[in-house]
Amino acid sequence: MTLTAEELEYIAQEEEVEIMPRVEIPTMWLITGDVGPFEVGMPIKIPLWIALQLRGDNKCNIIAPYWLTKSSMEKVKEFETKSPLFSKMPSKHYMSIAKLIFELCPEDVPEADAIKLLIKDVWDCRMAKLQTAIALFIEKGASWAKVDNLTQMEMCAIRPFFPHSLGHIHRLRKTIQAARLHSAGNASVEVRGKLPK
Amino acid sequence: MRFLDPSQASTDLPAGSEIELPIWAARVLSKQKRAFISIKMPKFYGEGYREVLKADPTVVDLNKMGPQYYQSALQMCTLPSAEMEKISDSLPDILQKRVIAMADSYSLHRDVKSTDEVSNQMGNMLKFHHMDPLELQIFNDSKAASEDLDDWLKV
């Protein structure tokens, strides 16, 4: 299934985030579950999409997730640059969540600019690792590989190049092989001699 | 069979004459049990070009070698010809090497018009005009997706 960046962003908004309400709101009875009630000054965890909606109406302040801080991101970046493998990101949708929060309410996040740069560095580092891994993979012609801790957004970046190119190469190999076997019945003696018994 | 070559005088084609046939016709006529014709491969799949492709497939202009290099080769590999066997063996590897050379170029920044300009600075990249339609499709799809992602990231 091919997901675009926008679709992934939409899915990322399911993640829960803590907010500090500014107004009192009674419980919301939603299909996915009840949310609330909201009391002024009492932090509460709600899905990101509701949080963004309320923040847009200035009814709450978003409390940045624990990993969206300068010190936390610095640790992530250090680990990422030192390790040749992909490290486990604090959230499966770190890129989407960071982008959404910075877009709407950067003032809710202390040291937002520094964090933006750090996240960008981490992203670039992971993408670079990914590009080398792909080139190596295509070269070796392996049939499968296991990579841990990749997020969906990074996979978005190598799609459709990676699967399509491998698909074409595979198709060439298979078709040629099948054609060989098919024409073996009609083949000349010299070709039949070369076929595996 | 004279309609195949209108310059012939008689109604039947004489044995030993050379004519061009579409691949599907050649396939039917060249079945081993009742072979009416023997196949002569186009020169682009022959020995000389094969050596060039083996040496460095990433610099070859596949557009010059026929409008659809890979697809035609796929169709022709059902024809009984020893030459064809050899080229079809190396075909997936040629695509593989060229695809690796393409891997960096599709995500190039939009201001760059084409890979023809940058190939000197950024190492060995497959030139845009050298790409076969199959490779071009992979390239264009990847480029579109990469641009989508870039748009999303910037916004």
Tab-separated table of C-alpha atoms in Angstrom:
chain	number	residue	atom	x	y	z
A	1	MET	CA	0.000	0.000	0.000
A	2	THR	CA	1.470	3.288	-1.009
A	3	LEU	CA	1.116	6.057	1.519
A	4	THR	CA	1.862	9.647	0.684
A	5	ALA	CA	3.444	12.059	3.124
A	6	GLU	CA	0.111	13.790	3.747
A	7	GLU	CA	-1.600	10.504	4.524
A	8	LEU	CA	1.148	9.581	6.954
A	9	GLU	CA	0.806	12.943	8.633
A	10	TYR	CA	-2.900	12.265	9.029
A	11	ILE	CA	-2.207	8.881	10.616
A	12	ALA	CA	0.397	10.413	12.925
A	13	GLN	CA	-2.257	12.607	14.465
A	14	GLU	CA	-3.634	9.609	16.357
A	15	GLU	CA	-0.709	9.821	18.755
A	16	GLU	CA	-1.469	11.183	22.177
A	17	VAL	CA	-0.056	14.442	23.416
A	18	GLU	CA	-0.483	16.313	26.676
A	19	ILE	CA	-2.215	19.666	26.757
A	20	MET	CA	-2.995	22.390	29.295
A	21	PRO	CA	-6.569	23.607	28.737
A	22	ARG	CA	-7.256	27.319	28.998
A	23	VAL	CA	-11.022	27.003	29.102
A	24	GLU	CA	-13.414	24.526	30.564
A	25	ILE	CA	-14.827	22.049	28.068
A	26	PRO	CA	-17.220	19.244	28.964
A	27	THR	CA	-16.556	15.637	27.968
A	28	MET	CA	-16.566	14.952	24.240
A	29	TRP	CA	-18.282	11.718	23.373
A	30	LEU	CA	-16.452	10.531	20.282
A	31	ILE	CA	-16.769	7.233	18.392
A	32	THR	CA	-13.187	6.300	19.236
A	33	GLY	CA	-13.682	7.033	22.906
A	34	ASP	CA	-14.518	9.772	25.366
A	35	VAL	CA	-12.247	12.773	25.695
A	36	GLY	CA	-12.339	15.108	28.651
A	37	PRO	CA	-13.703	16.793	30.635
A	38	PHE	CA	-11.227	19.651	30.325
A	39	GLU	CA	-10.542	21.799	33.377
A	40	VAL	CA	-8.438	24.927	33.319
A	41	GLY	CA	-4.918	24.253	34.536
A	42	MET	CA	-5.276	20.441	34.645
A	43	PRO	CA	-3.036	18.728	32.082
A	44	ILE	CA	-4.723	15.989	30.102
A	45	LYS	CA	-3.630	13.544	27.410
A	46	ILE	CA	-5.575	13.605	24.162
A	47	PRO	CA	-5.019	12.603	20.527
A	48	LEU	CA	-2.928	15.075	18.548
A	49	TRP	CA	-5.660	15.954	16.085
A	50	ILE	CA	-7.959	17.193	18.851
A	51	ALA	CA	-5.052	19.024	20.476
A	52	LEU	CA	-4.218	20.829	17.243
A	53	GLN	CA	-7.850	21.743	16.729
A	54	LEU	CA	-8.167	23.197	20.228
A	55	ARG	CA	-4.843	24.979	19.970
A	56	GLY	CA	-5.947	26.552	16.707
A	57	ASP	CA	-8.936	27.983	18.561
A	58	ASN	CA	-6.623	29.080	21.387
A	59	LYS	CA	-8.452	26.908	23.878
A	60	CYS	CA	-5.356	25.152	25.146
A	61	ASN	CA	-1.570	25.066	25.168
A	62	ILE	CA	0.283	22.040	23.895
A	63	ILE	CA	2.900	20.612	26.232
A	64	ALA	CA	5.795	19.426	24.097
A	65	PRO	CA	6.340	15.642	24.236
A	66	TYR	CA	9.312	14.532	26.374
A	67	TRP	CA	11.446	13.881	23.298
A	68	LEU	CA	10.808	17.264	21.709
A	69	THR	CA	13.359	18.999	23.918
A	70	LYS	CA	16.848	20.180	23.087
A	71	SER	CA	18.643	17.813	25.434
A	72	SER	CA	16.639	14.798	24.361
A	73	MET	CA	17.144	15.519	20.667
A	74	GLU	CA	20.836	16.081	21.216
A	75	LYS	CA	21.128	12.618	22.716
A	76	VAL	CA	19.191	11.131	19.800
A	77	LYS	CA	21.394	12.904	17.298
A	78	GLU	CA	24.563	11.769	19.024
A	79	PHE	CA	23.442	8.181	19.064
A	80	GLU	CA	22.355	8.336	15.451
A	81	THR	CA	25.576	9.816	14.135
A	82	LYS	CA	27.735	7.353	16.061
A	83	SER	CA	25.892	4.177	15.163
A	84	PRO	CA	25.970	2.639	11.655
A	85	LEU	CA	22.553	1.160	12.332
A	86	PHE	CA	19.266	2.973	12.760
A	87	SER	CA	18.470	3.826	16.347
A	88	LYS	CA	14.995	3.535	17.784
A	89	MET	CA	13.268	6.877	17.426
A	90	PRO	CA	11.224	8.111	20.398
A	91	SER	CA	8.127	8.155	18.283
A	92	LYS	CA	7.154	6.262	15.162
A	93	HIS	CA	5.982	9.520	13.667
A	94	TYR	CA	8.607	11.891	15.013
A	95	MET	CA	8.867	13.841	11.776
A	96	SER	CA	5.135	14.381	11.339
A	97	ILE	CA	4.468	15.313	14.953
A	98	ALA	CA	7.395	17.711	15.089
A	99	LYS	CA	6.315	19.353	11.844
A	100	LEU	CA	2.690	19.742	12.946
A	101	ILE	CA	3.558	21.237	16.325
A	102	PHE	CA	6.162	23.604	14.884
A	103	GLU	CA	3.781	24.695	12.171
A	104	LEU	CA	0.945	25.571	14.488
A	105	CYS	CA	2.467	26.578	17.797
A	106	PRO	CA	6.242	26.879	17.913
A	107	GLU	CA	5.884	29.176	20.937
A	108	ASP	CA	4.690	26.198	23.004
A	109	VAL	CA	8.046	24.508	22.516
A	110	PRO	CA	11.060	26.027	24.269
A	111	GLU	CA	14.138	26.480	22.032
A	112	ALA	CA	12.108	25.547	18.962
A	113	ASP	CA	14.709	26.698	16.432
A	114	ALA	CA	17.501	24.665	17.948
A	115	ILE	CA	15.276	21.599	18.078
A	116	LYS	CA	14.264	22.085	14.435
A	117	LEU	CA	17.897	22.041	13.408
A	118	LEU	CA	18.590	18.947	15.492
A	119	ILE	CA	15.667	17.067	14.003
A	120	LYS	CA	16.807	18.032	10.530
A	121	ASP	CA	20.286	16.718	11.307
A	122	VAL	CA	18.884	13.442	12.561
A	123	TRP	CA	16.694	13.125	9.465
A	124	ASP	CA	19.591	13.832	7.112
A	125	CYS	CA	21.798	11.355	8.913
A	126	ARG	CA	19.192	8.607	8.693
A	127	MET	CA	18.479	9.332	5.019
A	128	ALA	CA	22.158	9.149	4.188
A	129	LYS	CA	22.410	5.753	5.894
A	130	LEU	CA	19.353	4.639	3.984
A	131	GLN	CA	20.719	5.690	0.598
A	132	THR	CA	23.941	3.777	1.072
A	133	ALA	CA	22.016	0.769	2.313
A	134	ILE	CA	19.832	0.763	-0.786
A	135	ALA	CA	22.711	1.068	-3.223
A	136	LEU	CA	24.370	-1.836	-1.467
A	137	PHE	CA	21.189	-3.859	-1.508
A	138	ILE	CA	20.604	-3.422	-5.249
A	139	GLU	CA	24.215	-4.196	-5.972
A	140	LYS	CA	24.252	-7.394	-4.006
A	141	GLY	CA	20.992	-8.497	-5.555
A	142	ALA	CA	19.809	-9.920	-2.269
A	143	SER	CA	16.224	-11.073	-2.031
A	144	TRP	CA	15.506	-9.703	1.409
A	145	ALA	CA	17.026	-7.542	4.082
A	146	LYS	CA	16.083	-6.697	7.622
A	147	VAL	CA	16.290	-3.141	8.833
A	148	ASP	CA	15.160	-2.208	12.320
A	149	ASN	CA	13.761	1.072	13.547
A	150	LEU	CA	12.907	2.723	10.264
A	151	THR	CA	9.980	5.112	10.410
A	152	GLN	CA	7.257	5.201	7.789
A	153	MET	CA	8.213	8.669	6.591
A	154	GLU	CA	11.718	7.522	5.742
A	155	MET	CA	10.276	4.597	3.827
A	156	CYS	CA	8.193	7.145	1.911
A	157	ALA	CA	11.400	8.696	0.720
A	158	ILE	CA	12.737	5.588	-0.994
A	159	ARG	CA	9.411	4.581	-2.455
A	160	PRO	CA	8.801	4.031	-5.368
A	161	PHE	CA	12.399	3.937	-6.551
A	162	PHE	CA	13.509	0.973	-4.483
A	163	PRO	CA	10.654	-1.484	-5.033
A	164	HIS	CA	10.152	-0.534	-8.696
A	165	SER	CA	13.748	-0.923	-9.711
A	166	LEU	CA	14.088	-4.216	-7.882
A	167	GLY	CA	10.801	-5.310	-9.420
A	168	HIS	CA	12.026	-4.604	-12.945
A	169	ILE	CA	15.317	-6.387	-12.414
A	170	HIS	CA	13.490	-9.369	-10.988
A	171	ARG	CA	11.029	-9.349	-13.885
A	172	LEU	CA	13.856	-9.394	-16.418
A	173	ARG	CA	15.499	-12.327	-14.689
A	174	LYS	CA	12.324	-14.346	-14.364
A	175	THR	CA	11.095	-13.685	-17.891
A	176	ILE	CA	14.394	-14.618	-19.403
A	177	GLN	CA	14.531	-17.771	-17.361
A	178	ALA	CA	10.978	-18.717	-18.303
A	179	ALA	CA	11.615	-17.983	-21.964
A	180	ARG	CA	14.653	-20.210	-21.845
A	181	LEU	CA	12.722	-23.122	-20.421
A	182	HIS	CA	9.895	-22.562	-22.852
A	183	SER	CA	12.066	-22.505	-25.886
A	184	ALA	CA	14.084	-25.437	-24.600
A	185	GLY	CA	11.592	-27.606	-26.344
A	186	ASN	CA	12.310	-25.794	-29.581
A	187	ALA	CA	15.963	-25.188	-28.917
A	188	SER	CA	18.981	-26.060	-30.935
A	189	VAL	CA	21.220	-28.845	-29.724
A	190	GLU	CA	23.904	-26.448	-28.567
A	191	VAL	CA	21.532	-24.567	-26.284
A	192	ARG	CA	20.001	-27.685	-24.859
A	193	GLY	CA	23.433	-28.851	-23.913
A	194	LYS	CA	24.010	-25.723	-21.829
A	195	LEU	CA	20.771	-25.939	-19.846
A	196	PRO	CA	21.009	-27.267	-16.295
A	197	LYS	CA	19.978	-30.891	-16.154
B	1	MET	CA	4.834	-14.701	-49.346
B	2	ARG	CA	5.648	-12.084	-51.877
B	3	PHE	CA	3.754	-9.378	-50.045
B	4	LEU	CA	6.551	-9.304	-47.489
B	5	ASP	CA	9.020	-8.029	-50.051
B	6	PRO	CA	7.409	-6.296	-52.987
B	7	SER	CA	10.664	-5.982	-54.894
B	8	GLN	CA	10.748	-9.714	-55.597
B	9	ALA	CA	9.717	-10.898	-59.009
B	10	SER	CA	8.078	-14.261	-58.197
B	11	THR	CA	5.179	-15.047	-55.852
B	12	ASP	CA	7.341	-17.062	-53.458
B	13	LEU	CA	10.345	-15.715	-51.620
B	14	PRO	CA	13.487	-17.463	-52.723
B	15	ALA	CA	15.466	-19.315	-50.070
B	16	GLY	CA	18.372	-17.374	-48.617
B	17	SER	CA	16.802	-13.940	-48.998
B	18	GLU	CA	16.953	-11.557	-46.090
B	19	ILE	CA	13.830	-9.774	-44.974
B	20	GLU	CA	12.678	-7.959	-41.892
B	21	LEU	CA	9.909	-9.478	-39.870
B	22	PRO	CA	8.171	-8.435	-36.657
B	23	ILE	CA	9.239	-10.500	-33.661
B	24	TRP	CA	5.933	-12.335	-33.359
B	25	ALA	CA	6.123	-13.518	-36.959
B	26	ALA	CA	9.723	-14.554	-36.561
B	27	ARG	CA	8.850	-16.531	-33.451
B	28	VAL	CA	6.150	-18.520	-35.229
B	29	LEU	CA	8.237	-19.172	-38.313
B	30	SER	CA	11.350	-20.251	-36.510
B	31	LYS	CA	10.058	-23.104	-34.384
B	32	GLN	CA	12.687	-25.796	-34.407
B	33	LYS	CA	10.507	-28.587	-35.676
B	34	ARG	CA	9.570	-26.740	-38.862
B	35	ALA	CA	11.949	-23.846	-39.106
B	36	PHE	CA	11.312	-21.765	-42.165
B	37	ILE	CA	13.723	-19.065	-41.209
B	38	SER	CA	16.837	-18.522	-39.205
B	39	ILE	CA	17.314	-15.496	-37.051
B	40	LYS	CA	19.928	-12.820	-37.413
B	41	MET	CA	20.061	-10.612	-34.346
B	42	PRO	CA	20.091	-6.843	-34.599
B	43	LYS	CA	23.643	-5.625	-34.267
B	44	PHE	CA	22.946	-3.854	-30.986
B	45	TYR	CA	22.652	-7.179	-29.212
B	46	GLY	CA	25.778	-8.528	-30.805
B	47	GLU	CA	29.284	-9.191	-29.644
B	48	GLY	CA	30.795	-5.708	-29.835
B	49	TYR	CA	28.001	-3.936	-28.013
B	50	ARG	CA	27.867	-6.718	-25.472
B	51	GLU	CA	31.488	-6.112	-24.542
B	52	VAL	CA	30.866	-2.397	-24.160
B	53	LEU	CA	27.910	-3.048	-21.897
B	54	LYS	CA	29.905	-5.490	-19.860
B	55	ALA	CA	32.706	-2.996	-19.348
B	56	ASP	CA	30.644	-0.047	-18.148
B	57	PRO	CA	26.895	-0.098	-18.694
B	58	THR	CA	26.308	3.247	-17.048
B	59	VAL	CA	27.686	5.391	-19.852
B	60	VAL	CA	25.963	3.711	-22.759
B	61	ASP	CA	23.196	5.560	-24.568
B	62	LEU	CA	20.443	2.972	-24.723
B	63	ASN	CA	18.232	5.212	-26.811
B	64	LYS	CA	20.586	4.841	-29.716
B	65	MET	CA	20.311	1.083	-29.519
B	66	GLY	CA	16.667	0.929	-30.386
B	67	PRO	CA	13.492	2.518	-29.015
B	68	GLN	CA	12.887	-0.046	-26.267
B	69	TYR	CA	16.089	-1.898	-25.501
B	70	TYR	CA	14.965	-3.984	-22.540
B	71	GLN	CA	11.482	-4.779	-23.777
B	72	SER	CA	12.647	-5.820	-27.232
B	73	ALA	CA	15.309	-8.012	-25.703
B	74	LEU	CA	12.691	-9.647	-23.517
B	75	GLN	CA	10.544	-10.426	-26.535
B	76	MET	CA	13.456	-11.676	-28.542
B	77	CYS	CA	14.756	-14.078	-25.959
B	78	THR	CA	12.100	-16.567	-27.006
B	79	LEU	CA	13.686	-16.745	-30.424
B	80	PRO	CA	16.164	-19.546	-30.929
B	81	SER	CA	19.449	-17.806	-31.295
B	82	ALA	CA	22.672	-18.445	-29.459
B	83	GLU	CA	23.571	-14.755	-29.577
B	84	MET	CA	20.379	-13.868	-27.801
B	85	GLU	CA	21.170	-16.256	-24.954
B	86	LYS	CA	24.351	-14.370	-24.198
B	87	ILE	CA	22.865	-10.928	-24.118
B	88	SER	CA	19.832	-11.967	-22.095
B	89	ASP	CA	22.089	-13.355	-19.398
B	90	SER	CA	23.665	-9.995	-18.807
B	91	LEU	CA	20.469	-7.949	-19.190
B	92	PRO	CA	19.372	-7.916	-15.523
B	93	ASP	CA	22.895	-7.000	-14.467
B	94	ILE	CA	22.989	-4.113	-16.923
B	95	LEU	CA	19.729	-2.764	-15.505
B	96	GLN	CA	21.030	-3.273	-11.995
B	97	LYS	CA	24.186	-1.253	-12.560
B	98	ARG	CA	22.356	1.538	-14.342
B	99	VAL	CA	19.735	1.729	-11.618
B	100	ILE	CA	22.427	2.151	-8.979
B	101	ALA	CA	23.892	4.977	-11.041
B	102	MET	CA	20.413	6.526	-11.131
B	103	ALA	CA	19.907	6.248	-7.382
B	104	ASP	CA	21.309	9.635	-6.482
B	105	SER	CA	20.030	11.596	-9.424
B	106	TYR	CA	16.276	11.428	-8.990
B	107	SER	CA	16.300	13.320	-5.718
B	108	LEU	CA	18.304	16.189	-7.099
B	109	HIS	CA	17.016	19.632	-6.323
B	110	ARG	CA	14.469	20.949	-8.748
B	111	ASP	CA	16.641	23.829	-9.925
B	112	VAL	CA	18.925	21.389	-11.617
B	113	LYS	CA	17.470	20.847	-15.060
B	114	SER	CA	18.811	17.414	-15.754
B	115	THR	CA	21.523	15.024	-14.798
B	116	ASP	CA	23.442	16.013	-17.910
B	117	GLU	CA	24.626	19.109	-16.112
B	118	VAL	CA	25.786	17.697	-12.857
B	119	SER	CA	27.331	14.419	-13.745
B	120	ASN	CA	30.790	15.914	-13.677
B	121	GLN	CA	30.505	17.165	-10.142
B	122	MET	CA	28.677	14.354	-8.475
B	123	GLY	CA	30.394	11.300	-9.748
B	124	ASN	CA	28.976	8.781	-12.138
B	125	MET	CA	25.318	9.401	-12.797
B	126	LEU	CA	23.146	8.009	-15.512
B	127	LYS	CA	22.498	10.720	-18.067
B	128	PHE	CA	18.884	11.609	-18.710
B	129	HIS	CA	19.108	11.262	-22.462
B	130	HIS	CA	20.756	7.893	-22.227
B	131	MET	CA	17.865	6.303	-20.426
B	132	ASP	CA	15.731	3.605	-21.955
B	133	PRO	CA	11.928	4.155	-21.539
B	134	LEU	CA	11.828	1.545	-18.787
B	135	GLU	CA	14.501	3.353	-16.772
B	136	LEU	CA	12.866	6.663	-17.572
B	137	GLN	CA	9.621	5.469	-16.039
B	138	ILE	CA	11.374	4.462	-12.807
B	139	PHE	CA	13.210	7.779	-12.801
B	140	ASN	CA	10.118	9.927	-13.353
B	141	ASP	CA	8.022	8.084	-10.780
B	142	SER	CA	10.759	8.371	-8.186
B	143	LYS	CA	11.344	12.015	-8.976
B	144	ALA	CA	7.649	12.859	-8.587
B	145	ALA	CA	7.435	11.058	-5.238
B	146	SER	CA	10.621	12.684	-4.016
B	147	GLU	CA	9.343	16.128	-4.949
B	148	ASP	CA	6.077	15.439	-3.108
B	149	LEU	CA	7.986	14.553	0.018
B	150	ASP	CA	10.197	17.623	-0.295
B	151	ASP	CA	7.119	19.827	-0.626
B	152	TRP	CA	5.678	18.286	2.510
B	153	LEU	CA	8.901	18.677	4.442
B	154	LYS	CA	9.314	22.327	3.586
B	155	VAL	CA	5.789	23.405	4.328
